[in-house]
């Protein structure tokens, strides 16, 4: 298939990860450290970085840009621009699309993109006041708050519930997603749940939070930061680490059609995003070696497996129950453990894992001959009742 | 609407307050008067909730071809979850509670909690007819719309 001229012309050359609870560090210091590590990993100096993007959940749901200082200033970069990008869990995908427009015109040569959170540390504090889960609940102004719609699970669980009602999907089938991703996490020493395998029975016996979702259907609350350095393909060639090329990107919105068709509780806005990204890359779905699918809850993984076409709509339950997405399966999904079992840094979790898989740095969990990885982002519910998300698709490759 | 079921709450309100803003104030005033309003297009009759431009054709400036109008207050159960966790201390006495998507007879989806004796048995048990129940909070001056299963 023919490729778009932009495909393979930009590459990720550095990755910096700060993982695990960070009770002794502020969010801005976690951010700064992640950026420092990415620059070091790229074999660059701080003076080389001429653009900085801060990936934040600000749009739609999530936190505001309530930083008091930017990581670029704290790190002493000589960047020509710094600003925030992101919406819900769609951070890296939107950040890459933005950065390319600066690289394309030679405005910048090396751009640092970084996202950091201290959700876990903040949740420990808020627990003392009787609140549960993420601190930044739905904002003031959200319709459902007085009715008990207080966290993402309060409305994301409708997606699983509706899919179950329409297609007969079962909680045990959703549990197969948790089990598969936990198996991957048990091969990733960086994962929060490393060394803690689970079974379907563990999933079924975990507490019901918002039925049909059990605790083990829900992503983790995490601290940490992930940064990466994006440059042009010609500059990427002589760096210490193998470049990871951006092959294609696509975007779609639930508000375009699905919301009006009331299909936003059984589908994600994949159609246009897939067409755009695969069209640019000149790739077919069966050429994808592993997928890093946004997994705030198990339902989102199920929907995307169907929406991308690894199985038919409504057959996702049987597909995951067959072992297709775990180690040894036909399409390895969320090979680092994902948001469910590794850590929750939005789509940066999957982006970092994709980079490691394409560099051959994934250790015990390395997917053999990994040449092309699909990563997705999702989030930023804009309407009441919710689930009016963006979907981002980014295809990354080992070769341009 | 006459004959609508009404609950008058005397409990002090210890939960998040409703968000009442310029765009939805008429809707909340409708609830106080025990009317369930939807945002309707006067050009083609299509109904929306929350307030939005009509998708079917061009609109007058600031949506002046549209207005809040009384709806039937009935619909069907589209999907629901059952909260077993109180994320806010005010909901500790409410759990487990059912938070549901209601498909109004006029088309739009709204979300609220289910009240009443008839409760769905599991998440597969949807499609029942439901109607609005007005829950007045006179001390705070607002009315919340709950729904109940009627068949």
XYZ file of C-alpha atoms in Angstrom:
551
model
C 0.000 0.000 0.000
C 1.190 3.542 -0.695
C 2.223 5.726 2.186
C 1.599 9.362 2.976
C 4.755 11.516 2.505
C 4.792 12.321 6.241
C 4.900 8.647 7.234
C 8.274 7.740 8.751
C 9.598 11.303 8.539
C 9.521 11.879 12.302
C 10.843 9.743 15.114
C 10.995 9.351 18.868
C 14.601 9.225 20.018
C 14.398 9.481 23.786
C 12.168 8.135 26.542
C 12.110 9.111 30.221
C 9.932 7.312 32.763
C 9.386 8.048 36.449
C 7.177 5.247 37.794
C 5.773 4.249 41.153
C 4.504 6.260 44.137
C 6.253 9.624 44.508
C 5.097 10.870 47.941
C 8.315 12.824 48.429
C 8.153 14.683 45.132
C 5.861 17.399 43.781
C 4.172 16.914 40.429
C 6.428 19.541 38.864
C 9.563 17.789 40.092
C 8.318 14.435 38.781
C 7.657 16.174 35.449
C 11.088 17.751 35.386
C 12.823 14.480 36.198
C 10.925 12.599 33.475
C 12.002 15.238 30.947
C 15.601 15.095 32.160
C 15.671 11.327 31.703
C 14.210 11.554 28.182
C 16.864 14.071 27.104
C 19.603 11.879 28.574
C 18.146 8.787 26.881
C 18.250 10.620 23.549
C 21.929 11.384 24.041
C 21.152 15.092 23.901
C 21.944 18.041 26.147
C 19.342 20.388 27.582
C 20.492 23.126 25.202
C 19.449 20.954 22.245
C 15.762 20.969 23.189
C 14.063 23.835 21.415
C 10.409 23.083 22.071
C 8.481 21.819 25.112
C 4.927 20.521 25.348
C 3.167 19.744 28.634
C 0.640 16.915 28.246
C -2.346 17.526 30.526
C -5.835 16.149 30.989
C -7.236 19.663 31.100
C -9.815 19.444 28.341
C -13.146 17.793 29.014
C -12.928 16.034 32.342
C -9.813 15.988 34.469
C -7.568 18.506 36.099
C -6.928 22.084 35.189
C -3.499 23.385 34.284
C -2.931 24.407 37.882
C 0.849 24.225 37.749
C 2.835 26.993 39.344
C 5.824 26.538 37.090
C 6.646 24.759 33.864
C 9.041 21.805 33.710
C 10.854 23.542 30.869
C 11.760 26.500 33.098
C 12.593 24.286 36.081
C 14.893 22.232 33.882
C 16.512 25.302 32.357
C 15.654 24.479 28.751
C 16.271 27.057 26.028
C 13.045 26.159 24.283
C 11.264 28.536 21.961
C 7.775 27.460 23.027
C 5.986 25.784 25.914
C 2.263 25.085 26.186
C -0.216 22.454 27.299
C -1.937 19.886 25.097
C -4.292 17.075 25.956
C -7.792 16.005 26.653
C -8.617 13.350 29.210
C -6.469 10.320 28.422
C -5.648 11.543 24.916
C -2.265 13.143 25.534
C 0.607 11.636 23.557
C -1.408 11.285 20.362
C -2.517 14.916 20.358
C 0.951 16.027 21.486
C 2.672 14.265 18.579
C 0.264 15.748 16.051
C 0.968 19.208 17.464
C 4.734 18.776 17.602
C 4.941 17.632 13.967
C 3.702 21.004 12.773
C 6.702 22.673 14.459
C 9.224 20.104 13.211
C 7.782 20.181 9.702
C 8.547 23.880 9.280
C 11.904 23.803 11.018
C 10.634 25.903 13.914
C 12.064 23.304 16.256
C 14.439 20.344 15.836
C 14.031 18.461 19.116
C 10.749 18.716 21.010
C 10.208 17.346 24.502
C 6.692 16.096 25.303
C 5.973 15.291 28.934
C 3.000 14.320 31.080
C 3.085 13.854 34.863
C 0.562 13.202 37.633
C 0.588 12.675 41.385
C -2.901 11.187 41.576
C -1.913 8.420 43.947
C -0.304 10.752 46.454
C -3.258 13.142 46.292
C -5.741 10.296 46.729
C -3.985 9.246 49.940
C -4.633 12.737 51.340
C -8.241 12.962 50.178
C -9.045 9.564 51.692
C -8.593 11.121 55.113
C -11.653 13.291 54.372
C -13.874 10.370 53.428
C -13.496 10.624 49.655
C -12.578 7.613 47.528
C -10.590 7.234 44.348
C -9.245 10.050 42.213
C -9.151 13.487 43.820
C -10.255 15.401 40.773
C -13.801 14.160 40.604
C -16.109 15.421 37.919
C -15.915 19.179 37.892
C -18.415 21.575 39.301
C -20.932 21.982 36.532
C -21.168 18.324 35.644
C -24.839 17.292 35.514
C -24.650 14.116 37.536
C -22.785 15.185 40.645
C -25.815 15.624 42.954
C -27.113 12.278 41.624
C -23.993 10.373 42.616
C -22.071 10.562 39.319
C -18.793 11.354 40.992
C -15.991 9.448 39.302
C -15.198 8.152 35.848
C -16.509 4.716 36.823
C -19.907 6.265 37.581
C -20.565 6.651 33.854
C -17.871 4.552 32.102
C -19.507 1.482 33.660
C -22.569 2.148 31.491
C -20.433 1.157 28.512
C -19.883 -2.326 29.878
C -23.483 -2.517 31.101
C -24.944 -1.542 27.724
C -22.611 -3.870 25.805
C -23.655 -6.701 28.118
C -27.352 -5.921 27.623
C -27.096 -5.629 23.817
C -24.590 -8.412 23.040
C -24.775 -10.725 26.049
C -21.196 -10.049 27.121
C -20.432 -11.325 30.626
C -18.461 -10.025 33.569
C -16.247 -13.126 33.387
C -15.337 -12.214 29.810
C -14.378 -8.711 30.913
C -12.352 -10.410 33.619
C -10.337 -12.181 30.929
C -9.002 -8.751 29.916
C -7.879 -8.033 33.487
C -6.266 -11.459 33.741
C -4.419 -11.129 30.406
C -3.060 -7.698 31.223
C -2.009 -8.842 34.676
C -0.087 -11.689 33.063
C 1.772 -9.100 30.977
C 2.386 -6.955 34.083
C 3.943 -9.944 35.780
C 6.664 -9.774 33.109
C 7.236 -6.041 33.664
C 9.237 -5.190 36.810
C 8.151 -1.545 36.467
C 4.452 -2.457 36.779
C 2.597 -1.766 39.992
C 1.134 -5.285 39.899
C 4.388 -7.072 39.042
C 4.536 -10.357 40.915
C 0.798 -10.423 41.626
C -0.911 -12.715 39.075
C -4.710 -13.024 39.146
C -7.352 -15.474 37.956
C -10.889 -14.997 36.673
C -12.089 -16.026 40.127
C -10.008 -13.232 41.672
C -11.701 -10.823 39.279
C -15.156 -12.138 40.137
C -14.431 -12.021 43.854
C -13.029 -8.497 43.820
C -15.458 -5.939 45.283
C -18.199 -4.508 43.075
C -17.521 -0.790 42.717
C -20.134 0.268 40.182
C -21.735 -2.930 38.929
C -21.027 -4.465 36.444
C -17.520 -3.221 37.228
C -15.525 -4.958 39.893
C -12.424 -3.386 41.358
C -10.318 -5.414 38.897
C -12.113 -3.849 35.903
C -10.799 -0.436 36.887
C -7.485 1.220 36.097
C -4.955 2.158 38.730
C -4.490 5.538 40.388
C -0.842 6.439 39.943
C 1.991 8.847 40.408
C 4.629 9.329 37.760
C 5.795 11.069 34.628
C 6.667 10.062 31.087
C 8.550 12.210 28.611
C 9.736 11.569 25.088
C 11.771 13.461 22.513
C 10.486 13.867 18.982
C 12.649 14.901 16.034
C 12.943 14.522 12.270
C 13.997 11.185 10.748
C 17.311 12.565 9.433
C 18.288 13.785 12.926
C 17.119 10.517 14.488
C 19.669 8.365 12.660
C 22.774 9.069 14.727
C 21.272 8.834 18.203
C 22.260 6.170 20.755
C 18.860 4.434 20.775
C 17.032 3.000 17.758
C 14.544 5.539 16.437
C 10.838 4.816 16.748
C 9.112 6.222 13.680
C 5.695 7.858 13.548
C 3.992 6.012 10.692
C 0.499 7.438 10.873
C -2.072 9.152 13.050
C -5.822 9.460 13.059
C -8.513 11.079 15.172
C -12.235 10.717 15.668
C -14.908 12.074 17.980
C -17.905 10.369 19.551
C -19.776 13.667 19.143
C -19.525 13.397 15.345
C -22.002 10.529 14.991
C -21.970 7.923 17.746
C -23.438 10.171 20.437
C -26.432 11.031 18.254
C -26.927 7.389 17.298
C -26.678 6.355 20.993
C -23.919 3.966 19.976
C -21.392 5.638 22.269
C -22.122 3.053 24.953
C -21.209 0.123 22.690
C -18.658 1.673 20.316
C -15.674 3.969 20.417
C -14.932 6.576 17.756
C -12.443 4.413 15.901
C -13.667 4.416 12.312
C -12.116 7.631 10.938
C -9.081 7.410 13.217
C -8.248 3.940 11.937
C -8.774 4.871 8.303
C -6.546 7.948 8.565
C -3.703 6.309 10.498
C -3.550 3.097 8.493
C -3.922 5.025 5.254
C -0.935 7.237 6.037
C 1.176 4.281 7.153
C 0.188 2.019 4.271
C -0.416 -0.760 6.788
C -3.086 -3.388 7.318
C -4.432 -4.439 10.699
C -2.783 -7.870 10.409
C 0.606 -6.158 10.175
C 0.278 -4.803 13.717
C 2.519 -6.801 16.051
C 1.054 -5.551 19.312
C -1.538 -3.001 20.404
C -1.434 -0.564 23.296
C -5.159 0.175 23.676
C -6.394 2.812 26.074
C -7.747 0.816 29.010
C -9.198 3.074 31.680
C -11.659 0.181 32.174
C -11.938 -3.299 30.705
C -14.897 -2.276 28.522
C -12.802 0.164 26.497
C -10.398 -2.629 25.547
C -13.269 -4.859 24.477
C -14.828 -2.112 22.325
C -11.564 -1.272 20.574
C -10.819 -4.919 19.735
C -14.182 -4.972 17.964
C -14.026 -1.472 16.500
C -10.572 -1.998 14.948
C -11.702 -5.326 13.563
C -9.695 -7.960 15.424
C -13.128 -9.494 15.964
C -16.716 -8.673 14.989
C -18.854 -6.227 16.977
C -20.429 -8.112 19.853
C -17.909 -10.948 19.733
C -15.258 -9.271 21.852
C -16.211 -11.244 24.943
C -15.569 -14.619 23.351
C -12.442 -13.247 21.670
C -10.771 -12.153 24.912
C -11.937 -15.275 26.756
C -10.047 -17.354 24.157
C -6.749 -15.897 25.374
C -6.190 -13.850 22.214
C -4.761 -10.740 23.902
C -2.489 -12.245 26.553
C 1.009 -13.703 26.308
C 1.039 -16.209 23.434
C -2.195 -14.806 21.984
C -2.823 -13.736 18.392
C -2.736 -9.986 19.169
C -0.753 -9.028 22.278
C -2.557 -6.115 23.979
C -1.174 -3.753 26.622
C 1.996 -5.733 26.943
C 3.354 -3.727 29.870
C 0.183 -4.323 31.908
C -1.582 -1.153 30.771
C -3.526 1.247 32.953
C -5.168 -1.731 34.633
C -1.988 -3.322 35.964
C 1.083 -1.171 35.227
C 0.332 2.491 35.974
C -2.072 5.173 34.810
C -0.331 7.978 32.980
C -2.992 8.326 30.301
C -2.010 7.168 26.827
C 1.616 7.801 27.765
C 1.572 4.394 29.469
C 0.959 2.668 26.138
C 3.270 5.057 24.279
C 6.189 4.187 26.568
C 5.502 0.476 26.168
C 5.284 0.804 22.379
C 8.674 2.548 22.306
C 10.230 -0.218 24.408
C 8.724 -2.972 22.272
C 9.971 -1.342 19.058
C 13.445 -0.838 20.518
C 13.565 -4.448 21.681
C 13.863 -3.335 25.316
C 10.816 -5.152 26.701
C 12.716 -7.979 28.359
C 10.721 -11.073 29.234
C 7.584 -9.675 27.619
C 9.262 -8.695 24.323
C 7.026 -9.375 21.324
C 9.122 -11.212 18.731
C 10.007 -9.282 15.544
C 8.033 -6.279 16.707
C 7.909 -3.879 13.751
C 4.616 -2.033 14.041
C 2.632 -1.027 17.127
C -0.803 0.568 17.376
C -1.354 2.933 20.311
C -4.591 4.673 21.193
C -5.795 7.483 23.413
C -9.293 8.198 24.642
C -11.140 10.511 26.955
C -12.388 13.967 27.725
C -16.125 13.402 28.079
C -17.766 16.636 26.981
C -21.488 16.171 27.408
C -24.013 15.029 29.978
C -24.756 12.211 30.144
C -21.120 11.529 29.381
C -19.107 9.287 27.100
C -18.539 11.873 24.405
C -14.839 11.165 24.008
C -12.090 11.758 21.520
C -10.224 8.745 20.112
C -6.656 8.990 18.882
C -4.719 6.363 16.949
C -0.943 6.538 16.523
C 0.978 3.926 14.555
C 4.637 3.577 15.431
C 7.258 1.505 13.654
C 10.812 0.190 13.872
C 11.420 1.197 10.260
C 10.472 4.479 8.545
C -47.654 17.568 34.797
C -50.689 16.710 36.910
C -50.609 13.365 38.653
C -46.839 13.118 38.596
C -45.303 11.382 41.548
C -43.619 13.721 44.005
C -41.295 13.060 46.920
C -40.704 15.865 49.414
C -37.370 15.468 51.140
C -36.874 16.883 54.616
C -33.348 15.543 54.927
C -30.617 18.174 55.012
C -28.726 18.115 51.699
C -25.161 16.883 52.292
C -24.216 16.067 48.705
C -22.844 18.134 45.807
C -25.258 20.846 44.687
C -26.820 20.932 41.234
C -25.100 23.096 38.679
C -27.615 25.701 37.589
C -26.328 28.050 34.919
C -27.660 30.396 32.243
C -28.323 27.621 29.793
C -30.113 25.156 32.037
C -31.900 27.486 34.508
C -35.275 27.105 32.724
C -34.932 23.309 32.937
C -34.335 23.475 36.694
C -37.241 25.915 37.127
C -39.392 23.434 35.209
C -38.474 20.701 37.674
C -39.515 22.969 40.569
C -42.916 23.239 38.881
C -42.951 19.449 38.337
C -42.507 19.687 34.605
C -39.786 17.831 32.696
C -38.597 20.122 29.911
C -36.630 19.264 26.795
C -34.983 21.675 24.372
C -37.078 21.574 21.218
C -36.673 22.879 17.698
C -39.674 24.958 16.563
C -38.672 24.456 12.940
C -38.698 20.647 12.851
C -39.803 19.487 16.308
C -36.613 17.571 17.201
C -35.861 17.350 20.935
C -32.507 17.779 22.671
C -31.147 17.479 26.189
C -29.002 19.270 27.140
C -29.491 22.457 25.122
C -27.876 22.343 21.686
C -28.273 23.548 18.133
C -30.685 21.520 16.067
C -28.662 19.157 13.891
C -31.238 18.943 11.141
C -30.859 22.399 9.567
C -29.368 25.844 10.067
C -30.498 27.677 13.186
C -31.457 31.217 14.090
C -28.790 33.291 15.894
C -28.420 32.138 19.501
C -30.889 29.322 18.792
C -33.924 31.609 18.769
C -35.840 29.040 16.746
C -35.645 26.664 19.722
C -37.159 26.646 23.226
C -37.630 24.609 26.395
C -40.947 22.755 26.211
C -42.672 20.254 28.454
C -41.997 16.617 27.618
C -43.850 13.464 28.585
C -41.574 12.677 31.500
C -41.549 9.055 30.431
C -39.077 6.841 28.680
C -37.341 3.486 28.819
C -34.422 2.135 30.812
C -31.419 2.177 28.430
C -28.607 0.970 30.705
C -27.628 1.286 34.325
C -24.998 0.609 36.911
C -25.315 -0.096 40.609
C -22.954 1.890 42.800
C -21.612 -0.084 45.736
C -19.076 2.571 46.658
C -19.773 6.028 48.097
C -17.134 8.218 46.473
C -18.460 11.192 48.460
C -19.408 10.912 52.169
C -22.939 12.170 51.429
C -23.747 8.965 49.533
C -22.829 6.531 52.315
C -26.478 6.047 53.302
C -27.568 5.663 49.638
C -25.438 2.725 48.506
C -26.151 0.529 46.762
C -27.907 2.908 44.341
C -28.807 2.510 40.678
C -27.541 5.236 38.353
C -29.317 4.847 35.056
C -29.477 6.105 31.500
C -33.064 6.874 30.531
C -34.060 7.155 26.884
C -36.830 9.741 26.908
C -39.833 9.117 24.656
C -38.792 12.328 22.886
C -35.384 10.805 22.065
C -32.596 12.216 24.226
C -30.800 10.242 26.918
C -30.751 11.600 30.458
C -29.076 10.103 33.492
C -30.361 9.856 37.023
C -31.040 7.408 39.811
C -33.880 4.903 39.887
C -36.287 4.996 42.836
C -39.306 2.905 43.784
C -40.040 -0.704 44.577
C -39.452 -2.104 41.098
C -35.757 -2.506 40.470
C -34.033 -4.285 37.571
C -32.598 -7.625 38.587
C -29.298 -7.355 36.706
C -27.626 -5.290 33.956
C -29.288 -7.405 31.240
C -32.709 -6.389 32.586
C -33.348 -3.170 30.628
C -36.009 -1.742 28.305
C -38.683 -1.231 30.972
C -40.988 1.790 30.791
C -40.036 4.453 33.316
C -41.472 7.791 34.423
C -40.118 10.806 36.222
C -40.489 11.274 39.978
C -39.938 14.801 41.275
C -37.881 14.940 44.446
C -38.401 18.331 46.079
C -35.821 19.801 48.412
C -37.740 22.801 49.722
C -35.055 23.960 52.154
C -32.508 24.176 49.337
C -34.966 25.373 46.694
C -34.346 22.760 44.005
C -36.081 19.660 42.662
C -34.207 16.616 41.377
C -35.649 14.348 38.690
C -35.554 10.675 39.643
C -37.157 7.916 37.577
C -39.122 4.796 38.489
C -40.043 1.648 36.614
C -43.783 1.563 35.824
C -44.188 -1.770 34.048
